[in-house]
mmCIF file of C-alpha atoms in Angstrom:
data_model
loop_
_atom_site.group_PDB
_atom_site.id
_atom_site.type_symbol
_atom_site.label_atom_id
_atom_site.label_comp_id
_atom_site.label_asym_id
_atom_site.label_seq_id
_atom_site.Cartn_x
_atom_site.Cartn_y
_atom_site.Cartn_z
ATOM 1 C CA UNK A 1 21.284 -10.723 -1.760
ATOM 2 C CA UNK A 2 17.818 -9.519 -0.919
ATOM 3 C CA UNK A 3 16.489 -10.140 2.540
ATOM 4 C CA UNK A 4 13.255 -12.095 2.697
ATOM 5 C CA UNK A 5 11.216 -11.045 5.713
ATOM 6 C CA UNK A 6 8.175 -13.215 6.323
ATOM 7 C CA UNK A 7 5.699 -12.195 8.981
ATOM 8 C CA UNK A 8 4.858 -14.856 11.525
ATOM 9 C CA UNK A 9 2.016 -13.883 13.854
ATOM 10 C CA UNK A 10 -0.455 -15.769 15.981
ATOM 11 C CA UNK A 11 -4.021 -15.867 14.704
ATOM 12 C CA UNK A 12 -6.874 -13.946 16.245
ATOM 13 C CA UNK A 13 -9.411 -15.757 18.353
ATOM 14 C CA UNK A 14 -13.132 -15.317 17.656
ATOM 15 C CA UNK A 15 -13.678 -13.811 21.082
ATOM 16 C CA UNK A 16 -11.112 -11.025 20.782
ATOM 17 C CA UNK A 17 -12.758 -7.625 20.956
ATOM 18 C CA UNK A 18 -11.256 -4.785 18.927
ATOM 19 C CA UNK A 19 -12.273 -1.136 19.055
ATOM 20 C CA UNK A 20 -11.956 1.015 15.953
ATOM 21 C CA UNK A 21 -13.023 4.541 15.097
ATOM 22 C CA UNK A 22 -14.845 5.345 11.896
ATOM 23 C CA UNK A 23 -16.910 3.073 9.744
ATOM 24 C CA UNK A 24 -16.183 -0.643 9.980
ATOM 25 C CA UNK A 25 -16.589 -3.511 7.556
ATOM 26 C CA UNK A 26 -16.156 -7.127 8.562
ATOM 27 C CA UNK A 27 -15.588 -9.701 5.858
ATOM 28 C CA UNK A 28 -16.285 -13.230 7.030
ATOM 29 C CA UNK A 29 -14.933 -16.537 5.921
ATOM 30 C CA UNK A 30 -17.271 -19.225 4.591
ATOM 31 C CA UNK A 31 -20.435 -19.710 6.641
ATOM 32 C CA UNK A 32 -19.796 -23.082 8.241
ATOM 33 C CA UNK A 33 -23.491 -23.825 8.621
ATOM 34 C CA UNK A 34 -24.757 -22.779 5.196
ATOM 35 C CA UNK A 35 -21.600 -22.866 3.091
ATOM 36 C CA UNK A 36 -22.411 -19.440 1.677
ATOM 37 C CA UNK A 37 -19.843 -17.028 0.298
ATOM 38 C CA UNK A 38 -18.335 -14.465 2.690
ATOM 39 C CA UNK A 39 -20.707 -11.745 3.800
ATOM 40 C CA UNK A 40 -19.868 -8.077 4.395
ATOM 41 C CA UNK A 41 -21.302 -6.188 7.326
ATOM 42 C CA UNK A 42 -21.095 -2.382 7.459
ATOM 43 C CA UNK A 43 -21.523 -0.289 10.569
ATOM 44 C CA UNK A 44 -20.571 3.263 11.377
ATOM 45 C CA UNK A 45 -21.178 6.856 10.354
ATOM 46 C CA UNK A 46 -21.223 8.147 6.806
ATOM 47 C CA UNK A 47 -17.818 9.208 5.460
ATOM 48 C CA UNK A 48 -16.787 12.162 3.333
ATOM 49 C CA UNK A 49 -14.254 10.483 1.063
ATOM 50 C CA UNK A 50 -14.142 11.536 -2.563
ATOM 51 C CA UNK A 51 -15.922 8.715 -4.397
ATOM 52 C CA UNK A 52 -16.709 10.611 -7.594
ATOM 53 C CA UNK A 53 -13.378 10.216 -9.401
ATOM 54 C CA UNK A 54 -13.520 7.606 -12.209
ATOM 55 C CA UNK A 55 -11.607 4.417 -11.448
ATOM 56 C CA UNK A 56 -8.417 3.551 -13.310
ATOM 57 C CA UNK A 57 -7.913 0.805 -15.848
ATOM 58 C CA UNK A 58 -4.766 -0.802 -17.200
ATOM 59 C CA UNK A 59 -3.351 0.286 -20.509
ATOM 60 C CA UNK A 60 -5.267 3.585 -20.464
ATOM 61 C CA UNK A 61 -8.303 1.870 -22.005
ATOM 62 C CA UNK A 62 -11.645 1.846 -20.212
ATOM 63 C CA UNK A 63 -12.347 -1.854 -19.954
ATOM 64 C CA UNK A 64 -14.041 -1.474 -16.570
ATOM 65 C CA UNK A 65 -14.951 1.199 -14.037
ATOM 66 C CA UNK A 66 -14.453 1.228 -10.277
ATOM 67 C CA UNK A 67 -15.383 3.696 -7.573
ATOM 68 C CA UNK A 68 -12.537 5.660 -6.011
ATOM 69 C CA UNK A 69 -12.206 5.094 -2.282
ATOM 70 C CA UNK A 70 -9.285 7.385 -1.515
ATOM 71 C CA UNK A 71 -8.888 11.087 -2.131
ATOM 72 C CA UNK A 72 -6.218 12.673 -4.318
ATOM 73 C CA UNK A 73 -4.295 15.888 -3.707
ATOM 74 C CA UNK A 74 -6.499 18.745 -4.927
ATOM 75 C CA UNK A 75 -5.157 20.777 -7.819
ATOM 76 C CA UNK A 76 -1.979 18.715 -8.265
ATOM 77 C CA UNK A 77 -0.984 18.052 -11.870
ATOM 78 C CA UNK A 78 2.348 16.611 -12.997
ATOM 79 C CA UNK A 79 3.189 17.501 -16.593
ATOM 80 C CA UNK A 80 5.023 15.310 -19.076
ATOM 81 C CA UNK A 81 8.408 16.914 -18.383
ATOM 82 C CA UNK A 82 8.164 16.185 -14.664
ATOM 83 C CA UNK A 83 6.765 12.692 -15.219
ATOM 84 C CA UNK A 84 9.685 11.826 -17.479
ATOM 85 C CA UNK A 85 12.126 12.493 -14.628
ATOM 86 C CA UNK A 86 10.888 9.268 -12.975
ATOM 87 C CA UNK A 87 12.990 6.314 -14.118
ATOM 88 C CA UNK A 88 9.994 4.052 -13.485
ATOM 89 C CA UNK A 89 7.890 6.008 -15.993
ATOM 90 C CA UNK A 90 9.032 4.132 -19.073
ATOM 91 C CA UNK A 91 6.879 1.039 -19.507
ATOM 92 C CA UNK A 92 9.858 -1.169 -20.323
ATOM 93 C CA UNK A 93 11.472 -0.218 -17.001
ATOM 94 C CA UNK A 94 8.402 -1.286 -15.027
ATOM 95 C CA UNK A 95 8.152 -4.542 -16.958
ATOM 96 C CA UNK A 96 11.866 -5.195 -16.453
ATOM 97 C CA UNK A 97 11.492 -4.552 -12.712
ATOM 98 C CA UNK A 98 8.498 -6.854 -12.528
ATOM 99 C CA UNK A 99 10.318 -9.710 -14.242
ATOM 100 C CA UNK A 100 13.298 -9.279 -11.913
ATOM 101 C CA UNK A 101 11.137 -9.257 -8.793
ATOM 102 C CA UNK A 102 9.096 -12.245 -9.948
ATOM 103 C CA UNK A 103 12.238 -14.358 -9.661
ATOM 104 C CA UNK A 104 11.903 -14.198 -5.866
ATOM 105 C CA UNK A 105 8.437 -15.750 -5.935
ATOM 106 C CA UNK A 106 7.963 -19.289 -4.649
ATOM 107 C CA UNK A 107 5.135 -21.269 -6.194
ATOM 108 C CA UNK A 108 4.577 -23.425 -3.104
ATOM 109 C CA UNK A 109 4.271 -20.361 -0.833
ATOM 110 C CA UNK A 110 2.991 -17.497 -2.970
ATOM 111 C CA UNK A 111 0.702 -19.332 -5.345
ATOM 112 C CA UNK A 112 -0.658 -17.831 -8.546
ATOM 113 C CA UNK A 113 0.383 -14.328 -9.622
ATOM 114 C CA UNK A 114 -2.512 -11.843 -9.423
ATOM 115 C CA UNK A 115 -1.078 -8.424 -10.303
ATOM 116 C CA UNK A 116 1.577 -5.761 -9.727
ATOM 117 C CA UNK A 117 1.448 -2.082 -8.790
ATOM 118 C CA UNK A 118 3.899 0.791 -8.327
ATOM 119 C CA UNK A 119 2.754 2.801 -5.312
ATOM 120 C CA UNK A 120 3.931 5.229 -2.642
ATOM 121 C CA UNK A 121 4.731 3.717 0.758
ATOM 122 C CA UNK A 122 4.701 6.092 3.755
ATOM 123 C CA UNK A 123 6.846 4.740 6.559
ATOM 124 C CA UNK A 124 6.578 5.256 10.324
ATOM 125 C CA UNK A 125 8.826 8.336 10.054
ATOM 126 C CA UNK A 126 6.486 9.895 7.486
ATOM 127 C CA UNK A 127 8.910 9.384 4.592
ATOM 128 C CA UNK A 128 7.455 8.606 1.157
ATOM 129 C CA UNK A 129 9.171 5.898 -0.865
ATOM 130 C CA UNK A 130 8.566 4.213 -4.211
ATOM 131 C CA UNK A 131 7.614 0.558 -3.822
ATOM 132 C CA UNK A 132 6.680 -2.172 -6.268
ATOM 133 C CA UNK A 133 3.918 -4.401 -4.890
ATOM 134 C CA UNK A 134 3.189 -7.891 -6.191
ATOM 135 C CA UNK A 135 -0.027 -9.589 -5.148
ATOM 136 C CA UNK A 136 -0.407 -13.349 -5.384
ATOM 137 C CA UNK A 137 -3.048 -15.836 -4.315
ATOM 138 C CA UNK A 138 -1.455 -16.208 -0.859
ATOM 139 C CA UNK A 139 0.934 -13.295 -0.337
ATOM 140 C CA UNK A 140 1.657 -9.600 -0.681
ATOM 141 C CA UNK A 141 5.267 -8.944 -1.667
ATOM 142 C CA UNK A 142 6.750 -5.461 -1.149
ATOM 143 C CA UNK A 143 9.863 -4.627 -3.153
ATOM 144 C CA UNK A 144 12.501 -1.937 -2.924
ATOM 145 C CA UNK A 145 13.732 -1.680 -6.506
ATOM 146 C CA UNK A 146 16.415 0.565 -7.994
ATOM 147 C CA UNK A 147 15.068 1.727 -11.374
ATOM 148 C CA UNK A 148 18.405 3.368 -12.214
ATOM 149 C CA UNK A 149 20.592 0.295 -11.777
ATOM 150 C CA UNK A 150 17.722 -2.128 -12.553
ATOM 151 C CA UNK A 151 18.367 -3.981 -9.323
ATOM 152 C CA UNK A 152 16.060 -5.435 -6.686
ATOM 153 C CA UNK A 153 17.515 -4.321 -3.344
ATOM 154 C CA UNK A 154 15.175 -5.787 -0.742
ATOM 155 C CA UNK A 155 11.732 -7.288 -0.286
ATOM 156 C CA UNK A 156 9.240 -8.403 2.329
ATOM 157 C CA UNK A 157 6.662 -11.173 2.101
ATOM 158 C CA UNK A 158 3.387 -10.844 4.034
ATOM 159 C CA UNK A 159 1.029 -13.826 4.116
ATOM 160 C CA UNK A 160 -2.488 -12.651 3.300
ATOM 161 C CA UNK A 161 -4.196 -14.777 5.950
ATOM 162 C CA UNK A 162 -2.145 -12.954 8.622
ATOM 163 C CA UNK A 163 -3.537 -9.536 7.627
ATOM 164 C CA UNK A 164 -6.261 -8.670 10.142
ATOM 165 C CA UNK A 165 -7.158 -5.004 9.487
ATOM 166 C CA UNK A 166 -7.241 -2.631 6.528
ATOM 167 C CA UNK A 167 -7.924 1.085 7.056
ATOM 168 C CA UNK A 168 -9.170 3.255 4.181
ATOM 169 C CA UNK A 169 -9.282 7.046 4.436
ATOM 170 C CA UNK A 170 -7.425 10.324 4.438
ATOM 171 C CA UNK A 171 -3.990 10.568 6.078
ATOM 172 C CA UNK A 172 -4.009 12.979 9.020
ATOM 173 C CA UNK A 173 -1.563 14.225 11.661
ATOM 174 C CA UNK A 174 -2.216 14.606 15.423
ATOM 175 C CA UNK A 175 -4.107 17.776 16.474
ATOM 176 C CA UNK A 176 -0.997 19.549 17.793
ATOM 177 C CA UNK A 177 1.199 18.591 14.851
ATOM 178 C CA UNK A 178 3.017 21.333 12.953
ATOM 179 C CA UNK A 179 3.163 19.258 9.770
ATOM 180 C CA UNK A 180 1.407 20.655 6.671
ATOM 181 C CA UNK A 181 -1.854 18.937 5.760
ATOM 182 C CA UNK A 182 -1.434 16.008 3.395
ATOM 183 C CA UNK A 183 -4.839 16.458 1.738
ATOM 184 C CA UNK A 184 -4.929 12.970 0.255
ATOM 185 C CA UNK A 185 -5.891 9.470 1.243
ATOM 186 C CA UNK A 186 -4.668 5.920 1.001
ATOM 187 C CA UNK A 187 -4.819 2.621 2.824
ATOM 188 C CA UNK A 188 -3.118 1.115 5.863
ATOM 189 C CA UNK A 189 -2.641 -2.662 5.928
ATOM 190 C CA UNK A 190 -2.048 -4.215 9.358
ATOM 191 C CA UNK A 191 -0.894 -7.654 10.442
ATOM 192 C CA UNK A 192 -0.271 -6.694 14.089
ATOM 193 C CA UNK A 193 -3.380 -8.318 15.630
ATOM 194 C CA UNK A 194 -3.848 -5.277 17.841
ATOM 195 C CA UNK A 195 -0.274 -5.135 19.161
ATOM 196 C CA UNK A 196 1.452 -1.755 18.923
ATOM 197 C CA UNK A 197 5.113 -1.480 17.825
ATOM 198 C CA UNK A 198 7.632 -1.026 20.603
ATOM 199 C CA UNK A 199 9.288 2.295 21.409
ATOM 200 C CA UNK A 200 12.550 0.985 19.964
ATOM 201 C CA UNK A 201 10.835 0.079 16.676
ATOM 202 C CA UNK A 202 9.098 3.430 16.295
ATOM 203 C CA UNK A 203 12.222 5.455 17.011
ATOM 204 C CA UNK A 204 14.372 3.500 14.568
ATOM 205 C CA UNK A 205 13.923 5.076 11.106
ATOM 206 C CA UNK A 206 15.388 1.956 9.456
ATOM 207 C CA UNK A 207 13.216 -0.552 11.322
ATOM 208 C CA UNK A 208 11.805 -3.145 8.919
ATOM 209 C CA UNK A 209 9.631 -5.009 11.436
ATOM 210 C CA UNK A 210 6.776 -2.493 11.748
ATOM 211 C CA UNK A 211 3.629 -4.683 11.384
ATOM 212 C CA UNK A 212 1.790 -2.399 8.969
ATOM 213 C CA UNK A 213 2.287 -0.445 5.758
ATOM 214 C CA UNK A 214 0.720 2.784 4.504
ATOM 215 C CA UNK A 215 0.141 2.992 0.756
ATOM 216 C CA UNK A 216 -0.993 5.878 -1.464
ATOM 217 C CA UNK A 217 -1.197 6.665 -5.174
ATOM 218 C CA UNK A 218 2.114 6.940 -7.027
ATOM 219 C CA UNK A 219 2.942 10.555 -8.049
ATOM 220 C CA UNK A 220 2.705 9.526 -11.717
ATOM 221 C CA UNK A 221 -1.045 9.111 -11.288
ATOM 222 C CA UNK A 222 -1.235 12.916 -11.235
ATOM 223 C CA UNK A 223 -0.083 13.083 -14.862
ATOM 224 C CA UNK A 224 -3.257 13.557 -16.979
ATOM 225 C CA UNK A 225 -2.100 10.789 -19.327
ATOM 226 C CA UNK A 226 -1.964 8.353 -16.411
ATOM 227 C CA UNK A 227 -5.303 9.058 -14.729
ATOM 228 C CA UNK A 228 -6.520 5.653 -15.903
ATOM 229 C CA UNK A 229 -3.345 3.622 -15.413
ATOM 230 C CA UNK A 230 -4.083 1.042 -12.752
ATOM 231 C CA UNK A 231 -0.511 0.256 -11.733
ATOM 232 C CA UNK A 232 -0.206 3.710 -10.091
ATOM 233 C CA UNK A 233 -3.648 3.600 -8.421
ATOM 234 C CA UNK A 234 -3.898 2.386 -4.821
ATOM 235 C CA UNK A 235 -7.672 1.936 -5.189
ATOM 236 C CA UNK A 236 -7.193 -0.708 -7.851
ATOM 237 C CA UNK A 237 -4.702 -2.512 -5.607
ATOM 238 C CA UNK A 238 -7.118 -2.285 -2.680
ATOM 239 C CA UNK A 239 -9.935 -3.955 -4.617
ATOM 240 C CA UNK A 240 -7.678 -6.838 -5.693
ATOM 241 C CA UNK A 241 -6.243 -7.190 -2.182
ATOM 242 C CA UNK A 242 -9.681 -7.488 -0.576
ATOM 243 C CA UNK A 243 -10.681 -10.238 -2.991
ATOM 244 C CA UNK A 244 -7.463 -12.214 -2.419
ATOM 245 C CA UNK A 245 -7.673 -11.889 1.376
ATOM 246 C CA UNK A 246 -11.305 -12.991 1.328
ATOM 247 C CA UNK A 247 -10.342 -16.108 -0.601
ATOM 248 C CA UNK A 248 -7.469 -16.823 1.816
ATOM 249 C CA UNK A 249 -9.743 -16.503 4.832
ATOM 250 C CA UNK A 250 -12.176 -18.994 3.293
ATOM 251 C CA UNK A 251 -9.345 -21.523 3.050
ATOM 252 C CA UNK A 252 -7.241 -20.848 6.159
ATOM 253 C CA UNK A 253 -9.382 -18.911 8.678
ATOM 254 C CA UNK A 254 -13.006 -19.739 7.809
ATOM 255 C CA UNK A 255 -14.371 -18.871 11.254
ATOM 256 C CA UNK A 256 -12.593 -15.509 11.539
ATOM 257 C CA UNK A 257 -13.035 -12.040 10.082
ATOM 258 C CA UNK A 258 -10.885 -9.329 8.591
ATOM 259 C CA UNK A 259 -11.875 -5.826 9.661
ATOM 260 C CA UNK A 260 -11.987 -2.925 7.216
ATOM 261 C CA UNK A 261 -12.127 0.530 8.801
ATOM 262 C CA UNK A 262 -13.160 3.645 6.897
ATOM 263 C CA UNK A 263 -11.864 6.706 8.697
ATOM 264 C CA UNK A 264 -8.800 8.951 9.118
ATOM 265 C CA UNK A 265 -5.405 7.210 9.093
ATOM 266 C CA UNK A 266 -3.147 8.757 11.720
ATOM 267 C CA UNK A 267 0.518 9.474 10.972
ATOM 268 C CA UNK A 268 2.324 10.142 14.252
ATOM 269 C CA UNK A 269 4.497 13.052 13.163
ATOM 270 C CA UNK A 270 4.577 16.412 14.920
ATOM 271 C CA UNK A 271 7.410 18.568 13.581
ATOM 272 C CA UNK A 272 9.638 16.480 11.326
ATOM 273 C CA UNK A 273 11.716 18.846 9.208
ATOM 274 C CA UNK A 274 13.643 15.906 7.782
ATOM 275 C CA UNK A 275 10.533 14.187 6.387
ATOM 276 C CA UNK A 276 9.230 17.462 4.918
ATOM 277 C CA UNK A 277 12.493 17.990 3.039
ATOM 278 C CA UNK A 278 12.647 14.300 2.077
ATOM 279 C CA UNK A 279 9.110 14.250 0.675
ATOM 280 C CA UNK A 280 9.106 17.646 -1.019
ATOM 281 C CA UNK A 281 12.355 16.736 -2.781
ATOM 282 C CA UNK A 282 11.040 13.319 -3.798
ATOM 283 C CA UNK A 283 14.141 11.602 -2.427
ATOM 284 C CA UNK A 284 12.284 8.309 -2.035
ATOM 285 C CA UNK A 285 11.861 7.999 -5.821
ATOM 286 C CA UNK A 286 14.458 7.231 -8.503
ATOM 287 C CA UNK A 287 14.553 10.395 -10.606
ATOM 288 C CA UNK A 288 16.743 12.351 -12.980
ATOM 289 C CA UNK A 289 17.520 15.535 -11.056
ATOM 290 C CA UNK A 290 18.946 17.789 -13.773
ATOM 291 C CA UNK A 291 21.722 15.432 -14.753
ATOM 292 C CA UNK A 292 22.179 13.862 -11.328
ATOM 293 C CA UNK A 293 20.342 10.555 -10.960
ATOM 294 C CA UNK A 294 19.393 9.071 -7.593
#
């Protein structure tokens, strides 16, 4: 049976002072004096993120256009033959996974369904894994789903009003790291309220209590046929997430703010041979590997 991990954190006080590098956005709750909608305040230096790539739309039809906030790997193209090795690539498999995962939703906790995405999660050991994300009015649900056996293995529920910081930018390693450059961006969603994970958490590769998640585009987005498929695009998820969190803050934390930071997202990895092999082999994704499926 799947484990349901719900985050329970104390709320931030208005007087807490946080220091962030890069550009910073603060999205307020409802103005208690005027009753106006949340305002957005931007401070910080200009950024160099690639914002010229057309936004994605569902069903490969241009029903709307958004501005890309995260960069993609330069020169990377995944052809049809490679894309078809992903068991999640067939539309019926994604829909089947979504229906299975929806069974874990609780109307009184999660609220109305907003959307679903298939993205890449980068854990605290720098390993890339395929994750199905469901966004609802009140929660973000993160699923580990086996597309080969059509089985939901585990999931985590994060209440949106507990998320306090979202970072948007390119993933980078420390200056003395020997890891190859990632050359792509994504988002980091935090519900830690400024508290850093313990040494024991960081050094446990199977730790499930890390109070943040890194998300990037799914590899299938690099197939030319999928450039405009929203379910693989982390930017589309980001836009929906911001709107849902803003609405939650208006209801549950009207006097507080969520901080959005635009700047490099640090991955604390220095010389991890295991993660390089893991990621280059795509072991975090359910694929057909020349007759061997895992």
